Amino acid sequence: MKKVIEFLQQNPVQYLATVGRDDKAKCRPFMFVLAKDNKLWFSTNNTKDVYKDMQKNPYIEISIASPQYVWLRLNGKVVFEENKEIKEACMNNPIIKSQYKTADNPIFKVFYLENPHGIIADFSGKEPYVFWVKKSKILSNVSCFSINIIFIQNIDIHLIYLVFGISRWYSLYYLLHCLQHRVNYYWA
């Protein structure tokens, strides 16, 4: 997670994509605010179209590119939370403070990404950094098990740790992606 947070902080202008209420793709500049309790926090206001779009369909993707042609794609489910502590911490950002004045502003909303996952990659040919931040609590008694896979290809040994759980089909998608592209799979 540290690598992802550093990348977000070093590249403050990100682009957040949603599916609009008209079922068409929407993308707009956005800004990461802070990380707390293994959550990536963002803010917006409840009068904006982006807020309304995320209410209808909470699955988003954020894309960022650095001046060195390194990029991050970050996916997750938006969870809005009335969190006074986070809202007050957001006021340390001068842009947010200038827009909302106080943490008590009724239009000011904060959200985090549930189960964020994605990739940091570049054009160097190096293997990308793939990450998945799992929930810190057990959601239900779904059969959860771990798989450790080692495969050898041209003397390279790649170790992939994957935990299947509630979103096991999406995890399976990432496993197949990793195997297909010979990507090291890392826990963030």
Short mmCIF file of C-alpha atoms in Angstrom, two decimals:
data_model
loop_
_atom_site.label_atom_id
_atom_site.label_comp_id
_atom_site.label_asym_id
_atom_site.label_seq_id
_atom_site.Cartn_x
_atom_site.Cartn_y
_atom_site.Cartn_z
CA MET A 1 0.00 0.00 0.00
CA LYS A 2 2.91 2.33 0.74
CA LYS A 3 4.03 2.31 -2.90
CA VAL A 4 0.51 3.20 -4.06
CA ILE A 5 0.13 6.03 -1.53
CA GLU A 6 3.52 7.50 -2.47
CA PHE A 7 2.58 7.43 -6.16
CA LEU A 8 -0.75 9.15 -5.47
CA GLN A 9 0.96 11.85 -3.38
CA GLN A 10 3.73 12.45 -5.92
CA ASN A 11 1.21 12.83 -8.75
CA PRO A 12 -1.57 15.00 -7.31
CA VAL A 13 -3.74 15.28 -10.41
CA GLN A 14 -5.52 12.01 -11.07
CA TYR A 15 -8.38 11.14 -13.40
CA LEU A 16 -11.44 9.44 -11.98
CA ALA A 17 -13.66 7.48 -14.35
CA THR A 18 -17.26 6.53 -13.64
CA VAL A 19 -20.22 5.27 -15.54
CA GLY A 20 -22.56 8.24 -15.75
CA ARG A 21 -26.24 8.17 -14.98
CA ASP A 22 -26.73 8.20 -18.77
CA ASP A 23 -24.71 4.91 -18.93
CA LYS A 24 -21.84 6.64 -20.74
CA ALA A 25 -18.22 6.88 -19.61
CA LYS A 26 -17.28 9.99 -17.63
CA CYS A 27 -13.78 11.06 -16.64
CA ARG A 28 -12.68 14.07 -14.64
CA PRO A 29 -9.63 15.37 -12.74
CA PHE A 30 -9.61 14.37 -9.11
CA MET A 31 -7.30 14.40 -6.10
CA PHE A 32 -6.31 11.81 -3.52
CA VAL A 33 -6.67 13.28 -0.02
CA LEU A 34 -5.15 10.88 2.51
CA ALA A 35 -4.63 7.30 3.67
CA LYS A 36 -5.85 6.18 7.08
CA ASP A 37 -6.60 2.76 8.54
CA ASN A 38 -5.55 1.02 5.31
CA LYS A 39 -8.10 3.07 3.33
CA LEU A 40 -7.53 5.52 0.48
CA TRP A 41 -9.72 8.60 1.08
CA PHE A 42 -11.05 11.09 -1.47
CA SER A 43 -13.57 13.92 -1.28
CA THR A 44 -16.25 15.55 -3.39
CA ASN A 45 -19.55 17.33 -2.85
CA ASN A 46 -23.09 16.10 -3.12
CA THR A 47 -24.12 18.68 -5.75
CA LYS A 48 -21.69 17.39 -8.39
CA ASP A 49 -22.54 14.94 -11.16
CA VAL A 50 -19.65 12.71 -10.07
CA TYR A 51 -21.28 12.23 -6.67
CA LYS A 52 -24.60 11.32 -8.30
CA ASP A 53 -22.86 8.97 -10.75
CA MET A 54 -21.07 7.17 -7.89
CA GLN A 55 -24.36 6.86 -6.00
CA LYS A 56 -25.86 5.03 -8.97
CA ASN A 57 -22.80 2.91 -9.78
CA PRO A 58 -20.09 2.91 -7.09
CA TYR A 59 -17.39 1.13 -9.13
CA ILE A 60 -14.71 3.52 -10.37
CA GLU A 61 -11.24 3.58 -11.84
CA ILE A 62 -8.58 6.19 -11.22
CA SER A 63 -5.73 6.66 -13.67
CA ILE A 64 -2.55 8.65 -13.11
CA ALA A 65 0.64 9.10 -15.12
CA SER A 66 3.89 10.55 -13.87
CA PRO A 67 6.23 12.76 -15.92
CA GLN A 68 8.52 9.69 -16.13
CA TYR A 69 5.81 7.71 -17.98
CA VAL A 70 4.94 5.52 -15.02
CA TRP A 71 1.24 5.02 -14.52
CA LEU A 72 -1.15 3.71 -11.93
CA ARG A 73 -4.61 2.28 -12.54
CA LEU A 74 -6.62 1.98 -9.35
CA ASN A 75 -10.02 0.29 -9.12
CA GLY A 76 -12.44 -0.09 -6.27
CA LYS A 77 -15.92 0.36 -4.94
CA VAL A 78 -16.73 3.80 -3.56
CA VAL A 79 -18.02 3.83 0.01
CA PHE A 80 -19.29 7.19 1.28
CA GLU A 81 -18.95 7.65 5.01
CA GLU A 82 -19.91 10.49 7.34
CA ASN A 83 -16.54 10.45 9.11
CA LYS A 84 -15.88 13.64 11.07
CA GLU A 85 -12.25 12.73 11.79
CA ILE A 86 -11.48 12.23 8.08
CA LYS A 87 -13.34 15.40 7.10
CA GLU A 88 -11.31 17.39 9.63
CA ALA A 89 -8.08 15.85 8.32
CA CYS A 90 -9.13 16.86 4.79
CA MET A 91 -9.20 20.49 5.92
CA ASN A 92 -5.37 20.36 6.05
CA ASN A 93 -5.47 20.44 2.25
CA PRO A 94 -5.67 24.13 1.20
CA ILE A 95 -7.70 23.34 -1.93
CA ILE A 96 -10.36 21.46 0.04
CA LYS A 97 -10.37 24.10 2.79
CA SER A 98 -10.91 26.87 0.23
CA GLN A 99 -13.87 25.02 -1.33
CA TYR A 100 -15.71 23.85 1.78
CA LYS A 101 -14.41 26.14 4.57
CA THR A 102 -15.27 23.68 7.38
CA ALA A 103 -15.62 19.93 7.86
CA ASP A 104 -19.26 20.55 8.81
CA ASN A 105 -20.21 21.88 5.38
CA PRO A 106 -23.33 19.84 4.47
CA ILE A 107 -22.33 19.36 0.81
CA PHE A 108 -18.81 18.10 1.70
CA LYS A 109 -18.57 14.30 1.31
CA VAL A 110 -15.70 11.87 1.84
CA PHE A 111 -15.32 8.37 0.50
CA TYR A 112 -12.83 5.55 0.44
CA LEU A 113 -12.27 2.67 -1.95
CA GLU A 114 -13.35 -0.72 -0.73
CA ASN A 115 -10.96 -3.49 -1.76
CA PRO A 116 -8.76 -1.24 -3.94
CA HIS A 117 -6.73 -3.04 -6.55
CA GLY A 118 -4.76 -2.15 -9.61
CA ILE A 119 -1.40 -1.91 -11.28
CA ILE A 120 1.65 0.36 -11.45
CA ALA A 121 3.49 -0.04 -14.75
CA ASP A 122 5.70 1.75 -17.27
CA PHE A 123 7.20 1.32 -20.73
CA SER A 124 10.48 -0.17 -19.48
CA GLY A 125 9.50 -3.78 -20.03
CA LYS A 126 9.83 -4.51 -16.30
CA GLU A 127 7.07 -6.54 -14.75
CA PRO A 128 4.27 -4.33 -13.42
CA TYR A 129 3.46 -4.03 -9.73
CA VAL A 130 0.01 -5.52 -9.25
CA PHE A 131 -1.73 -4.89 -5.95
CA TRP A 132 -4.91 -5.85 -4.14
CA VAL A 133 -5.76 -4.58 -0.68
CA LYS A 134 -8.03 -7.06 1.03
CA LYS A 135 -10.56 -6.17 3.70
CA SER A 136 -9.31 -6.31 7.24
CA LYS A 137 -12.45 -7.97 8.49
CA ILE A 138 -14.22 -11.19 7.56
CA LEU A 139 -17.45 -10.39 5.77
CA SER A 140 -19.12 -13.77 6.10
CA ASN A 141 -18.44 -17.45 6.37
CA VAL A 142 -17.75 -17.86 2.66
CA SER A 143 -15.26 -20.61 2.00
CA CYS A 144 -11.94 -18.74 1.98
CA PHE A 145 -8.68 -20.46 1.24
CA SER A 146 -5.20 -19.48 0.12
CA ILE A 147 -3.41 -20.70 -2.93
CA ASN A 148 0.35 -20.51 -3.35
CA ILE A 149 1.37 -21.04 -6.95
CA ILE A 150 4.92 -21.43 -8.16
CA PHE A 151 5.62 -21.76 -11.84
CA ILE A 152 8.93 -21.89 -13.67
CA GLN A 153 9.53 -20.39 -17.07
CA ASN A 154 13.02 -19.90 -18.46
CA ILE A 155 14.65 -20.20 -15.02
CA ASP A 156 12.40 -17.42 -13.65
CA ILE A 157 10.40 -18.38 -10.58
CA HIS A 158 7.29 -16.37 -9.92
CA LEU A 159 5.45 -16.72 -6.64
CA ILE A 160 1.86 -15.66 -6.63
CA TYR A 161 -0.14 -15.35 -3.42
CA LEU A 162 -3.83 -15.15 -3.96
CA VAL A 163 -6.60 -15.27 -1.43
CA PHE A 164 -10.00 -16.30 -2.67
CA GLY A 165 -12.96 -14.88 -0.84
CA ILE A 166 -16.12 -12.96 -1.53
CA SER A 167 -14.79 -11.63 -4.83
CA ARG A 168 -13.10 -14.86 -5.83
CA TRP A 169 -14.12 -14.58 -9.48
CA TYR A 170 -12.43 -11.22 -9.79
CA SER A 171 -9.41 -12.71 -7.99
CA LEU A 172 -9.43 -15.52 -10.52
CA TYR A 173 -9.42 -12.92 -13.29
CA TYR A 174 -6.27 -11.34 -11.80
CA LEU A 175 -4.64 -14.77 -11.40
CA LEU A 176 -5.22 -15.54 -15.08
CA HIS A 177 -3.95 -12.08 -16.01
CA CYS A 178 -0.79 -12.66 -13.96
CA LEU A 179 -0.17 -16.06 -15.48
CA GLN A 180 -0.75 -14.76 -18.98
CA HIS A 181 1.56 -11.76 -18.60
CA ARG A 182 4.12 -13.35 -16.24
CA VAL A 183 3.41 -10.71 -13.59
CA ASN A 184 4.58 -10.97 -10.02
CA TYR A 185 1.54 -10.66 -7.77
CA TYR A 186 2.11 -8.69 -4.59
CA TRP A 187 0.01 -7.90 -1.56
CA ALA A 188 0.01 -4.17 -1.03
#
